[in-house]
PDB file of C-alpha atoms in Angstrom:
ATOM      1  CA  MET A   1       0.000   0.000   0.000  1.00 70.00           C
ATOM      2  CA  THR A   2       1.771   3.133  -1.218  1.00 90.00           C
ATOM      3  CA  THR A   3       1.424   6.469   0.536  1.00 92.00           C
ATOM      4  CA  THR A   4       1.986   9.945  -0.867  1.00 94.00           C
ATOM      5  CA  ARG A   5       2.158  13.107   1.252  1.00 95.00           C
ATOM      6  CA  PRO A   6       1.248  16.207  -0.745  1.00 94.00           C
ATOM      7  CA  THR A   7       1.747  19.584   0.890  1.00 96.00           C
ATOM      8  CA  ASP A   8      -1.001  21.455  -0.970  1.00 95.00           C
ATOM      9  CA  LEU A   9      -4.657  20.716  -1.574  1.00 95.00           C
ATOM     10  CA  GLY A  10      -4.466  20.924  -5.360  1.00 94.00           C
ATOM     11  CA  SER A  11      -1.881  18.159  -5.538  1.00 94.00           C
ATOM     12  CA  ALA A  12      -3.926  15.990  -3.165  1.00 94.00           C
ATOM     13  CA  LEU A  13      -7.067  16.380  -5.256  1.00 94.00           C
ATOM     14  CA  THR A  14      -5.153  15.465  -8.404  1.00 93.00           C
ATOM     15  CA  GLU A  15      -3.821  12.321  -6.763  1.00 93.00           C
ATOM     16  CA  LEU A  16      -7.329  11.320  -5.620  1.00 92.00           C
ATOM     17  CA  ALA A  17      -9.161  12.005  -8.888  1.00 90.00           C
ATOM     18  CA  GLY A  18     -10.112   8.716 -10.527  1.00 84.00           C
ATOM     19  CA  THR A  19      -7.118   6.832  -9.120  1.00 87.00           C
ATOM     20  CA  GLY A  20      -8.775   4.670  -6.469  1.00 88.00           C
ATOM     21  CA  ALA A  21      -6.565   6.267  -3.831  1.00 90.00           C
ATOM     22  CA  ARG A  22      -8.005   7.107  -0.437  1.00 90.00           C
ATOM     23  CA  PRO A  23      -7.470  10.260   1.620  1.00 92.00           C
ATOM     24  CA  ARG A  24      -6.118   9.876   5.150  1.00 92.00           C
ATOM     25  CA  ALA A  25      -6.355  12.439   7.909  1.00 92.00           C
ATOM     26  CA  GLY A  26      -5.866  11.133  11.458  1.00 89.00           C
ATOM     27  CA  GLY A  27      -6.206   7.600  10.129  1.00 86.00           C
ATOM     28  CA  THR A  28      -7.937   6.238  13.224  1.00 82.00           C
ATOM     29  CA  ASP A  29     -10.780   4.725  11.179  1.00 84.00           C
ATOM     30  CA  LEU A  30      -9.025   4.051   7.866  1.00 84.00           C
ATOM     31  CA  THR A  31      -6.383   1.933   9.580  1.00 80.00           C
ATOM     32  CA  ALA A  32      -9.028  -0.143  11.336  1.00 79.00           C
ATOM     33  CA  CYS A  33     -11.076  -0.587   8.161  1.00 83.00           C
ATOM     34  CA  VAL A  34      -8.096  -1.954   6.227  1.00 81.00           C
ATOM     35  CA  ALA A  35      -7.047  -4.170   9.140  1.00 77.00           C
ATOM     36  CA  HIS A  36     -10.525  -5.703   9.375  1.00 75.00           C
ATOM     37  CA  GLY A  37     -10.941  -6.173   5.643  1.00 76.00           C
ATOM     38  CA  VAL A  38     -13.671  -3.554   5.311  1.00 78.00           C
ATOM     39  CA  LEU A  39     -11.465  -1.844   2.720  1.00 78.00           C
ATOM     40  CA  ALA A  40      -9.004  -3.535   0.401  1.00 78.00           C
ATOM     41  CA  PRO A  41      -5.463  -2.137   0.411  1.00 81.00           C
ATOM     42  CA  ALA A  42      -5.177   0.830  -1.944  1.00 87.00           C
ATOM     43  CA  PRO A  43      -2.891   3.839  -2.414  1.00 90.00           C
ATOM     44  CA  VAL A  44      -3.225   6.424   0.348  1.00 92.00           C
ATOM     45  CA  VAL A  45      -3.028  10.191   0.010  1.00 94.00           C
ATOM     46  CA  ASP A  46      -1.923  11.473   3.404  1.00 94.00           C
ATOM     47  CA  LEU A  47      -3.410  14.942   3.956  1.00 96.00           C
ATOM     48  CA  THR A  48      -1.582  15.754   7.170  1.00 95.00           C
ATOM     49  CA  GLY A  49       1.076  17.846   5.427  1.00 96.00           C
ATOM     50  CA  ILE A  50      -1.468  20.363   4.078  1.00 97.00           C
ATOM     51  CA  GLU A  51      -1.262  23.116   6.673  1.00 96.00           C
ATOM     52  CA  THR A  52      -4.087  25.144   5.107  1.00 96.00           C
ATOM     53  CA  LEU A  53      -6.512  22.462   6.334  1.00 97.00           C
ATOM     54  CA  ARG A  54      -5.596  23.042   9.988  1.00 97.00           C
ATOM     55  CA  GLY A  55      -6.603  25.538  12.611  1.00 97.00           C
ATOM     56  CA  ILE A  56      -9.449  27.769  13.727  1.00 98.00           C
ATOM     57  CA  ASP A  57     -10.040  31.108  11.989  1.00 98.00           C
ATOM     58  CA  TRP A  58     -12.340  33.845  13.263  1.00 98.00           C
ATOM     59  CA  ARG A  59     -14.424  36.188  11.125  1.00 98.00           C
ATOM     60  CA  ASP A  60     -15.409  39.772  11.864  1.00 97.00           C
ATOM     61  CA  ASP A  61     -18.893  38.741  13.026  1.00 96.00           C
ATOM     62  CA  GLY A  62     -17.397  36.395  15.619  1.00 97.00           C
ATOM     63  CA  SER A  63     -18.124  33.227  13.665  1.00 98.00           C
ATOM     64  CA  ALA A  64     -15.532  30.492  13.260  1.00 98.00           C
ATOM     65  CA  ARG A  65     -14.135  28.369  10.454  1.00 98.00           C
ATOM     66  CA  VAL A  66     -12.542  25.111  11.614  1.00 98.00           C
ATOM     67  CA  GLY A  67     -10.098  23.367   9.293  1.00 98.00           C
ATOM     68  CA  ALA A  68     -10.875  19.730   8.561  1.00 98.00           C
ATOM     69  CA  LEU A  69      -7.481  18.564   9.873  1.00 98.00           C
ATOM     70  CA  THR A  70      -8.011  20.276  13.220  1.00 98.00           C
ATOM     71  CA  SER A  71      -7.961  17.577  15.882  1.00 97.00           C
ATOM     72  CA  VAL A  72     -10.993  16.794  17.989  1.00 98.00           C
ATOM     73  CA  HIS A  73      -8.887  17.601  21.051  1.00 98.00           C
ATOM     74  CA  GLU A  74      -8.109  21.097  19.738  1.00 98.00           C
ATOM     75  CA  VAL A  75     -11.819  21.730  19.239  1.00 98.00           C
ATOM     76  CA  SER A  76     -12.618  20.587  22.763  1.00 98.00           C
ATOM     77  CA  ALA A  77      -9.763  22.486  24.427  1.00 98.00           C
ATOM     78  CA  ASP A  78      -9.762  25.837  22.599  1.00 98.00           C
ATOM     79  CA  PRO A  79     -11.063  28.396  25.142  1.00 98.00           C
ATOM     80  CA  ARG A  80     -12.461  30.852  22.616  1.00 98.00           C
ATOM     81  CA  LEU A  81     -14.265  28.108  20.711  1.00 98.00           C
ATOM     82  CA  GLY A  82     -15.601  26.693  23.960  1.00 98.00           C
ATOM     83  CA  ALA A  83     -17.022  30.084  24.945  1.00 97.00           C
ATOM     84  CA  ALA A  84     -18.595  30.733  21.537  1.00 98.00           C
ATOM     85  CA  TYR A  85     -19.809  27.192  20.807  1.00 98.00           C
ATOM     86  CA  PRO A  86     -20.128  25.309  24.106  1.00 98.00           C
ATOM     87  CA  ALA A  87     -22.234  22.500  22.626  1.00 98.00           C
ATOM     88  CA  LEU A  88     -19.492  21.710  20.112  1.00 98.00           C
ATOM     89  CA  ALA A  89     -16.674  21.853  22.667  1.00 98.00           C
ATOM     90  CA  ARG A  90     -18.487  19.649  25.170  1.00 98.00           C
ATOM     91  CA  THR A  91     -19.486  17.124  22.540  1.00 98.00           C
ATOM     92  CA  ALA A  92     -15.959  16.908  21.139  1.00 98.00           C
ATOM     93  CA  GLY A  93     -14.481  16.563  24.619  1.00 97.00           C
ATOM     94  CA  ALA A  94     -16.613  13.531  25.476  1.00 95.00           C
ATOM     95  CA  LEU A  95     -16.037  11.248  22.501  1.00 92.00           C
ATOM     96  CA  ALA A  96     -13.721   8.231  22.465  1.00 89.00           C
ATOM     97  CA  THR A  97     -10.522   8.501  24.553  1.00 91.00           C
ATOM     98  CA  PRO A  98      -7.955  11.295  25.077  1.00 93.00           C
ATOM     99  CA  GLN A  99      -5.504   9.486  22.801  1.00 94.00           C
ATOM    100  CA  ILE A 100      -8.017   9.210  19.970  1.00 93.00           C
ATOM    101  CA  ARG A 101      -9.179  12.807  20.386  1.00 95.00           C
ATOM    102  CA  ARG A 102      -5.609  14.013  19.895  1.00 96.00           C
ATOM    103  CA  THR A 103      -5.274  12.021  16.665  1.00 95.00           C
ATOM    104  CA  ALA A 104      -8.770  12.086  15.165  1.00 95.00           C
ATOM    105  CA  THR A 105      -9.699  15.074  13.001  1.00 97.00           C
ATOM    106  CA  VAL A 106     -12.930  16.977  12.539  1.00 98.00           C
ATOM    107  CA  GLY A 107     -13.198  15.957   8.880  1.00 97.00           C
ATOM    108  CA  GLY A 108     -12.320  12.341   9.577  1.00 96.00           C
ATOM    109  CA  ASN A 109     -14.893  12.073  12.346  1.00 96.00           C
ATOM    110  CA  LEU A 110     -17.611  13.334  10.016  1.00 98.00           C
ATOM    111  CA  LEU A 111     -16.738  10.811   7.301  1.00 96.00           C
ATOM    112  CA  GLN A 112     -15.911   7.669   9.282  1.00 94.00           C
ATOM    113  CA  ARG A 113     -17.485   4.295   8.599  1.00 94.00           C
ATOM    114  CA  ASN A 114     -20.139   2.753  10.795  1.00 95.00           C
ATOM    115  CA  ARG A 115     -19.241   0.229  13.489  1.00 93.00           C
ATOM    116  CA  CYS A 116     -21.531  -2.657  12.475  1.00 96.00           C
ATOM    117  CA  TRP A 117     -19.808  -5.929  13.338  1.00 94.00           C
ATOM    118  CA  TYR A 118     -21.043  -7.516  10.105  1.00 96.00           C
ATOM    119  CA  LEU A 119     -19.413  -4.767   8.045  1.00 95.00           C
ATOM    120  CA  ARG A 120     -16.159  -5.245   9.925  1.00 92.00           C
ATOM    121  CA  ASN A 121     -16.143  -9.038   9.641  1.00 93.00           C
ATOM    122  CA  PRO A 122     -14.751 -10.194   6.261  1.00 90.00           C
ATOM    123  CA  ALA A 123     -16.805 -13.391   6.506  1.00 93.00           C
ATOM    124  CA  PHE A 124     -19.957 -11.382   5.693  1.00 95.00           C
ATOM    125  CA  ASP A 125     -21.114  -9.333   2.729  1.00 94.00           C
ATOM    126  CA  CYS A 126     -23.468  -6.395   3.097  1.00 96.00           C
ATOM    127  CA  PHE A 127     -24.691  -3.427   1.066  1.00 97.00           C
ATOM    128  CA  GLN A 128     -21.495  -1.533   1.914  1.00 93.00           C
ATOM    129  CA  THR A 129     -19.158  -4.284   0.724  1.00 92.00           C
ATOM    130  CA  GLY A 130     -20.929  -5.023  -2.563  1.00 92.00           C
ATOM    131  CA  GLY A 131     -23.541  -7.421  -1.204  1.00 95.00           C
ATOM    132  CA  GLY A 132     -27.264  -7.214  -1.677  1.00 96.00           C
ATOM    133  CA  SER A 133     -28.555  -7.376   1.884  1.00 97.00           C
ATOM    134  CA  CYS A 134     -28.057  -6.184   5.452  1.00 98.00           C
ATOM    135  CA  PRO A 135     -27.198  -9.243   7.562  1.00 98.00           C
ATOM    136  CA  ALA A 136     -27.640  -7.210  10.742  1.00 98.00           C
ATOM    137  CA  ARG A 137     -31.332  -6.628  10.018  1.00 97.00           C
ATOM    138  CA  GLU A 138     -32.156 -10.309  10.438  1.00 96.00           C
ATOM    139  CA  GLY A 139     -29.131 -11.072  12.631  1.00 97.00           C
ATOM    140  CA  ASP A 140     -27.534  -9.538  15.707  1.00 97.00           C
ATOM    141  CA  HIS A 141     -28.517  -5.860  15.697  1.00 97.00           C
ATOM    142  CA  LEU A 142     -28.502  -5.116  19.425  1.00 96.00           C
ATOM    143  CA  HIS A 143     -26.727  -1.783  18.831  1.00 96.00           C
ATOM    144  CA  GLY A 144     -28.691  -0.955  15.673  1.00 98.00           C
ATOM    145  CA  VAL A 145     -31.147   1.770  14.790  1.00 98.00           C
ATOM    146  CA  VAL A 146     -34.444   2.486  16.469  1.00 98.00           C
ATOM    147  CA  VAL A 147     -35.495   5.000  13.786  1.00 98.00           C
ATOM    148  CA  ASP A 148     -35.481   2.889  10.627  1.00 97.00           C
ATOM    149  CA  GLN A 149     -34.613   5.068   7.622  1.00 97.00           C
ATOM    150  CA  GLY A 150     -33.626   2.470   5.030  1.00 96.00           C
ATOM    151  CA  PRO A 151     -32.128  -0.940   4.269  1.00 98.00           C
ATOM    152  CA  CYS A 152     -28.982  -0.547   6.445  1.00 98.00           C
ATOM    153  CA  VAL A 153     -29.568  -0.617  10.204  1.00 98.00           C
ATOM    154  CA  ALA A 154     -26.175   0.591  11.466  1.00 98.00           C
ATOM    155  CA  PRO A 155     -26.334   3.936  13.314  1.00 98.00           C
ATOM    156  CA  HIS A 156     -24.133   6.714  12.018  1.00 96.00           C
ATOM    157  CA  PRO A 157     -20.998   6.905  14.197  1.00 94.00           C
ATOM    158  CA  SER A 158     -20.039  10.609  14.076  1.00 97.00           C
ATOM    159  CA  THR A 159     -20.419  12.345  17.420  1.00 97.00           C
ATOM    160  CA  VAL A 160     -18.974  15.613  16.098  1.00 98.00           C
ATOM    161  CA  ALA A 161     -21.748  15.655  13.490  1.00 98.00           C
ATOM    162  CA  LEU A 162     -24.370  15.936  16.243  1.00 97.00           C
ATOM    163  CA  ALA A 163     -23.020  19.227  17.506  1.00 98.00           C
ATOM    164  CA  LEU A 164     -22.461  20.634  14.026  1.00 98.00           C
ATOM    165  CA  VAL A 165     -26.000  19.695  12.972  1.00 98.00           C
ATOM    166  CA  ALA A 166     -27.283  21.430  16.114  1.00 98.00           C
ATOM    167  CA  TYR A 167     -25.470  24.601  14.959  1.00 98.00           C
ATOM    168  CA  ASP A 168     -26.695  24.287  11.342  1.00 98.00           C
ATOM    169  CA  ALA A 169     -23.014  24.282  10.417  1.00 98.00           C
ATOM    170  CA  VAL A 170     -21.792  24.079   6.829  1.00 98.00           C
ATOM    171  CA  VAL A 171     -18.949  22.007   5.380  1.00 98.00           C
ATOM    172  CA  GLU A 172     -16.663  23.198   2.618  1.00 97.00           C
ATOM    173  CA  VAL A 173     -15.955  20.419   0.098  1.00 97.00           C
ATOM    174  CA  SER A 174     -13.275  20.523  -2.594  1.00 96.00           C
ATOM    175  CA  GLY A 175     -13.319  18.184  -5.576  1.00 91.00           C
ATOM    176  CA  ASP A 176     -11.592  17.445  -8.849  1.00 77.00           C
ATOM    177  CA  GLY A 177     -10.241  20.608 -10.419  1.00 76.00           C
ATOM    178  CA  GLY A 178     -10.301  22.473  -7.116  1.00 77.00           C
ATOM    179  CA  ALA A 179     -13.996  23.384  -7.252  1.00 80.00           C
ATOM    180  CA  VAL A 180     -15.306  24.323  -3.825  1.00 89.00           C
ATOM    181  CA  ALA A 181     -18.887  23.672  -2.745  1.00 94.00           C
ATOM    182  CA  GLU A 182     -20.699  24.243   0.515  1.00 96.00           C
ATOM    183  CA  ARG A 183     -23.385  22.053   1.979  1.00 96.00           C
ATOM    184  CA  PRO A 184     -25.041  21.696   5.383  1.00 98.00           C
ATOM    185  CA  VAL A 185     -23.378  19.110   7.594  1.00 98.00           C
ATOM    186  CA  ALA A 186     -26.722  17.291   7.666  1.00 98.00           C
ATOM    187  CA  GLY A 187     -26.497  17.065   3.867  1.00 97.00           C
ATOM    188  CA  LEU A 188     -23.438  14.807   4.123  1.00 98.00           C
ATOM    189  CA  TYR A 189     -25.700  11.902   5.018  1.00 98.00           C
ATOM    190  CA  ASP A 190     -28.511   9.985   3.332  1.00 97.00           C
ATOM    191  CA  GLY A 191     -30.158   7.335   5.473  1.00 97.00           C
ATOM    192  CA  THR A 192     -31.934   5.775   2.490  1.00 97.00           C
ATOM    193  CA  ASP A 193     -28.643   4.822   0.772  1.00 97.00           C
ATOM    194  CA  PRO A 194     -27.371   1.589   2.339  1.00 97.00           C
ATOM    195  CA  SER A 195     -24.155   1.477   0.319  1.00 96.00           C
ATOM    196  CA  ARG A 196     -22.218   4.212   2.105  1.00 95.00           C
ATOM    197  CA  ASP A 197     -22.078   6.301   5.269  1.00 96.00           C
ATOM    198  CA  HIS A 198     -21.793   9.695   3.558  1.00 96.00           C
ATOM    199  CA  VAL A 199     -22.587  11.094   0.127  1.00 96.00           C
ATOM    200  CA  LEU A 200     -19.188  12.446  -0.947  1.00 95.00           C
ATOM    201  CA  ASP A 201     -17.445  11.037  -4.005  1.00 91.00           C
ATOM    202  CA  PRO A 202     -14.044   9.363  -3.478  1.00 87.00           C
ATOM    203  CA  SER A 203     -12.290  12.338  -5.095  1.00 88.00           C
ATOM    204  CA  GLU A 204     -13.938  14.915  -2.789  1.00 94.00           C
ATOM    205  CA  VAL A 205     -12.359  16.213   0.410  1.00 96.00           C
ATOM    206  CA  VAL A 206     -13.910  18.110   3.315  1.00 97.00           C
ATOM    207  CA  THR A 207     -11.651  21.097   3.841  1.00 97.00           C
ATOM    208  CA  ALA A 208     -13.366  23.044   6.634  1.00 98.00           C
ATOM    209  CA  VAL A 209     -16.480  23.519   8.730  1.00 98.00           C
ATOM    210  CA  SER A 210     -18.109  26.946   9.029  1.00 98.00           C
ATOM    211  CA  LEU A 211     -20.177  27.837  12.083  1.00 98.00           C
ATOM    212  CA  PRO A 212     -22.695  30.693  12.336  1.00 98.00           C
ATOM    213  CA  ALA A 213     -22.118  33.712  14.547  1.00 98.00           C
ATOM    214  CA  PRO A 214     -22.356  32.639  18.205  1.00 97.00           C
ATOM    215  CA  ALA A 215     -25.298  33.436  20.454  1.00 96.00           C
ATOM    216  CA  PRO A 216     -24.586  35.165  23.779  1.00 95.00           C
ATOM    217  CA  GLY A 217     -25.439  33.241  26.919  1.00 94.00           C
ATOM    218  CA  GLU A 218     -25.935  29.937  25.137  1.00 97.00           C
ATOM    219  CA  LEU A 219     -26.593  26.951  27.394  1.00 98.00           C
ATOM    220  CA  ALA A 220     -25.350  23.556  26.254  1.00 98.00           C
ATOM    221  CA  ALA A 221     -24.853  19.941  27.222  1.00 98.00           C
ATOM    222  CA  TYR A 222     -23.784  16.630  25.735  1.00 98.00           C
ATOM    223  CA  LEU A 223     -24.773  13.268  27.160  1.00 97.00           C
ATOM    224  CA  ARG A 224     -24.298   9.689  25.997  1.00 96.00           C
ATOM    225  CA  ALA A 225     -25.786   6.426  27.225  1.00 96.00           C
ATOM    226  CA  THR A 226     -23.334   3.526  27.021  1.00 93.00           C
ATOM    227  CA  GLY A 227     -23.068  -0.056  28.132  1.00 85.00           C
ATOM    228  CA  ARG A 228     -19.978   0.693  30.239  1.00 76.00           C
ATOM    229  CA  SER A 229     -18.330   3.781  31.642  1.00 64.00           C
ATOM    230  CA  ARG A 230     -15.201   4.115  29.471  1.00 63.00           C
ATOM    231  CA  SER A 231     -14.350   4.141  25.768  1.00 66.00           C
ATOM    232  CA  GLU A 232     -17.656   2.796  24.539  1.00 78.00           C
ATOM    233  CA  TRP A 233     -19.665   3.634  21.426  1.00 88.00           C
ATOM    234  CA  PRO A 234     -22.905   5.300  22.546  1.00 95.00           C
ATOM    235  CA  LEU A 235     -26.198   3.477  22.406  1.00 97.00           C
ATOM    236  CA  VAL A 236     -27.891   6.889  22.370  1.00 98.00           C
ATOM    237  CA  GLU A 237     -26.298  10.342  22.516  1.00 98.00           C
ATOM    238  CA  VAL A 238     -27.698  13.858  22.611  1.00 98.00           C
ATOM    239  CA  THR A 239     -26.334  17.354  22.080  1.00 98.00           C
ATOM    240  CA  ALA A 240     -28.535  20.186  23.348  1.00 98.00           C
ATOM    241  CA  ARG A 241     -27.995  23.903  22.817  1.00 98.00           C
ATOM    242  CA  LEU A 242     -30.360  26.524  24.192  1.00 98.00           C
ATOM    243  CA  VAL A 243     -30.257  30.143  23.029  1.00 98.00           C
ATOM    244  CA  ARG A 244     -31.600  32.622  25.560  1.00 98.00           C
ATOM    245  CA  ALA A 245     -33.597  35.787  25.007  1.00 97.00           C
ATOM    246  CA  GLU A 246     -32.630  39.240  26.289  1.00 96.00           C
ATOM    247  CA  GLY A 247     -29.071  39.022  25.016  1.00 94.00           C
ATOM    248  CA  GLY A 248     -28.421  35.734  26.779  1.00 95.00           C
ATOM    249  CA  ALA A 249     -29.969  36.633  30.136  1.00 96.00           C
ATOM    250  CA  GLY A 250     -33.579  35.557  29.708  1.00 97.00           C
ATOM    251  CA  PRO A 251     -35.595  32.399  29.106  1.00 98.00           C
ATOM    252  CA  VAL A 252     -34.961  30.077  26.188  1.00 98.00           C
ATOM    253  CA  ALA A 253     -35.766  31.732  22.859  1.00 98.00           C
ATOM    254  CA  SER A 254     -34.762  28.832  20.606  1.00 98.00           C
ATOM    255  CA  ALA A 255     -33.347  25.349  20.997  1.00 98.00           C
ATOM    256  CA  ALA A 256     -31.495  22.742  18.981  1.00 98.00           C
ATOM    257  CA  VAL A 257     -31.502  19.121  20.096  1.00 98.00           C
ATOM    258  CA  ALA A 258     -29.668  16.515  18.018  1.00 98.00           C
ATOM    259  CA  VAL A 259     -29.446  12.792  18.719  1.00 98.00           C
ATOM    260  CA  GLY A 260     -27.197   9.998  17.534  1.00 98.00           C
ATOM    261  CA  GLY A 261     -26.902   6.245  17.914  1.00 98.00           C
ATOM    262  CA  VAL A 262     -30.519   5.841  16.837  1.00 98.00           C
ATOM    263  CA  ALA A 263     -30.595   6.223  13.038  1.00 98.00           C
ATOM    264  CA  ARG A 264     -28.461   6.041   9.911  1.00 98.00           C
ATOM    265  CA  THR A 265     -28.033   9.821  10.165  1.00 98.00           C
ATOM    266  CA  PRO A 266     -27.793  12.348  13.000  1.00 98.00           C
ATOM    267  CA  LEU A 267     -31.297  13.584  13.797  1.00 98.00           C
ATOM    268  CA  ARG A 268     -32.737  16.876  15.013  1.00 98.00           C
ATOM    269  CA  LEU A 269     -35.835  16.715  17.233  1.00 98.00           C
ATOM    270  CA  PRO A 270     -37.963  19.733  16.247  1.00 98.00           C
ATOM    271  CA  GLU A 271     -40.878  18.772  18.487  1.00 98.00           C
ATOM    272  CA  VAL A 272     -38.577  18.776  21.513  1.00 98.00           C
ATOM    273  CA  GLU A 273     -36.906  21.989  20.399  1.00 98.00           C
ATOM    274  CA  SER A 274     -40.177  23.911  20.089  1.00 98.00           C
ATOM    275  CA  SER A 275     -41.345  22.669  23.488  1.00 98.00           C
ATOM    276  CA  LEU A 276     -38.340  24.320  25.143  1.00 98.00           C
ATOM    277  CA  VAL A 277     -39.111  27.875  24.020  1.00 98.00           C
ATOM    278  CA  GLY A 278     -39.845  29.830  27.173  1.00 98.00           C
ATOM    279  CA  ALA A 279     -38.057  27.390  29.493  1.00 98.00           C
ATOM    280  CA  VAL A 280     -36.311  29.068  32.417  1.00 97.00           C
ATOM    281  CA  PRO A 281     -32.708  28.150  33.243  1.00 97.00           C
ATOM    282  CA  GLY A 282     -32.451  26.377  36.583  1.00 97.00           C
ATOM    283  CA  ALA A 283     -36.082  25.283  36.502  1.00 97.00           C
ATOM    284  CA  GLU A 284     -37.739  22.085  35.365  1.00 96.00           C
ATOM    285  CA  PRO A 285     -39.010  22.227  31.757  1.00 96.00           C
ATOM    286  CA  GLY A 286     -42.780  22.450  31.473  1.00 93.00           C
ATOM    287  CA  ALA A 287     -45.529  20.034  30.507  1.00 96.00           C
ATOM    288  CA  GLY A 288     -44.943  20.694  26.819  1.00 98.00           C
ATOM    289  CA  PHE A 289     -41.454  19.227  27.122  1.00 98.00           C
ATOM    290  CA  ALA A 290     -42.777  16.115  28.835  1.00 98.00           C
ATOM    291  CA  ALA A 291     -45.356  15.677  26.082  1.00 98.00           C
ATOM    292  CA  ALA A 292     -42.683  16.084  23.410  1.00 98.00           C
ATOM    293  CA  LEU A 293     -40.588  13.404  25.108  1.00 98.00           C
ATOM    294  CA  ASP A 294     -43.568  11.055  25.164  1.00 98.00           C
ATOM    295  CA  GLY A 295     -44.076  11.746  21.470  1.00 98.00           C
ATOM    296  CA  LEU A 296     -40.593  10.479  20.592  1.00 98.00           C
ATOM    297  CA  ALA A 297     -41.938   6.922  20.633  1.00 98.00           C
ATOM    298  CA  ALA A 298     -43.979   7.740  17.527  1.00 97.00           C
ATOM    299  CA  ARG A 299     -40.730   8.504  15.671  1.00 96.00           C
ATOM    300  CA  CYS A 300     -39.344   5.089  16.476  1.00 98.00           C
ATOM    301  CA  SER A 301     -39.652   1.902  14.441  1.00 97.00           C
ATOM    302  CA  PRO A 302     -37.501  -0.456  16.479  1.00 98.00           C
ATOM    303  CA  LEU A 303     -36.019  -3.700  15.263  1.00 98.00           C
ATOM    304  CA  PRO A 304     -36.722  -6.820  17.326  1.00 97.00           C
ATOM    305  CA  ALA A 305     -33.650  -6.232  19.505  1.00 97.00           C
ATOM    306  CA  THR A 306     -33.592  -2.416  19.656  1.00 98.00           C
ATOM    307  CA  GLY A 307     -36.886  -1.752  21.418  1.00 98.00           C
ATOM    308  CA  TYR A 308     -34.933  -0.828  24.545  1.00 98.00           C
ATOM    309  CA  LYS A 309     -33.688   2.280  22.760  1.00 98.00           C
ATOM    310  CA  VAL A 310     -37.177   3.826  22.702  1.00 98.00           C
ATOM    311  CA  ALA A 311     -37.121   4.490  26.452  1.00 98.00           C
ATOM    312  CA  LEU A 312     -33.362   5.109  26.410  1.00 98.00           C
ATOM    313  CA  LEU A 313     -33.800   7.837  23.787  1.00 98.00           C
ATOM    314  CA  ARG A 314     -36.484   9.534  25.834  1.00 98.00           C
ATOM    315  CA  GLU A 315     -34.490   9.504  29.057  1.00 98.00           C
ATOM    316  CA  THR A 316     -31.197  10.518  27.476  1.00 98.00           C
ATOM    317  CA  VAL A 317     -32.841  13.518  25.803  1.00 98.00           C
ATOM    318  CA  ARG A 318     -34.583  14.447  29.042  1.00 98.00           C
ATOM    319  CA  ALA A 319     -31.388  14.251  31.068  1.00 98.00           C
ATOM    320  CA  GLY A 320     -29.351  16.096  28.429  1.00 98.00           C
ATOM    321  CA  VAL A 321     -31.801  18.978  28.201  1.00 98.00           C
ATOM    322  CA  GLU A 322     -32.119  19.235  31.988  1.00 98.00           C
ATOM    323  CA  ARG A 323     -28.327  19.325  32.224  1.00 97.00           C
ATOM    324  CA  ALA A 324     -28.215  22.174  29.708  1.00 98.00           C
ATOM    325  CA  LEU A 325     -30.826  24.081  31.704  1.00 98.00           C
ATOM    326  CA  GLY A 326     -28.940  23.511  34.940  1.00 97.00           C
ATOM    327  CA  PHE A 327     -31.927  21.762  36.489  1.00 95.00           C
ATOM    328  CA  ALA A 328     -31.055  19.043  39.006  1.00 83.00           C
ATOM    329  CA  ARG A 329     -33.690  16.539  40.037  1.00 80.00           C
ATOM    330  CA  ALA A 330     -34.006  15.944  43.771  1.00 65.00           C
TER     331      ALA A 330
END
């Protein structure tokens, strides 16, 4: 497996265009995919020498642009980013382990492959390896979806995507010839396509993520439900961000609540979000929030072994939102 290390984006895009080569950022997922036979060995274009893809830049309106090669640790530890976008910083700081956060990149986290054990076992074929079925659907899908969007039942694995979807963030994508396009982070994913975990072509590269201008006084929380306390993929996870009225000093004026571990794509919960308008920090959310939580069951279409996630989704969202509000149950 040959590896090239271009130092500029144009050269990298040329090496990726129609060659079958694969881009590598932190490499935490690519290495595992090759080792487990998910991907056959192929030439690698190592992007880590392209300095223009690193770092956090600030615009005049206070908004930020985060380079795709910026590590997850940098996002979680940057004090200015944490003050402006607390939901992103807290989400990034909770995923995986400290070692992985220092190696994994923002762009790589968004584009990683799912963790289905059938996909990662070379003894099985599935939609993503050229097969014509999803063996997990009829097999062992204990960690699978509870919101069934299409033929594949593996939840999307990107935790960073949750926070970026909650901010309506935009990714910059460069392709063959250097053309640059922008699309919402949510637009990277299509739950109805079982053959891949994101919609980008092999020759396209995520170069940066753009966030909107920050909201003063934003309240935020991230919470994951796992089967054990350390280094575990979440069964359900939630990112909540609450924007307050009166310049950040009043009740909640708008909310964004995104969940993962439950569907082929990160999901926003608009019914929960609207129920939080008017909520008071430090106080228990009202009856409308409780009703919205109860209504989450109607969104769910569990598989035979994922029915437990219906209640787990409800309680994880409840606890995450209450954490963001600063409300502690007695």
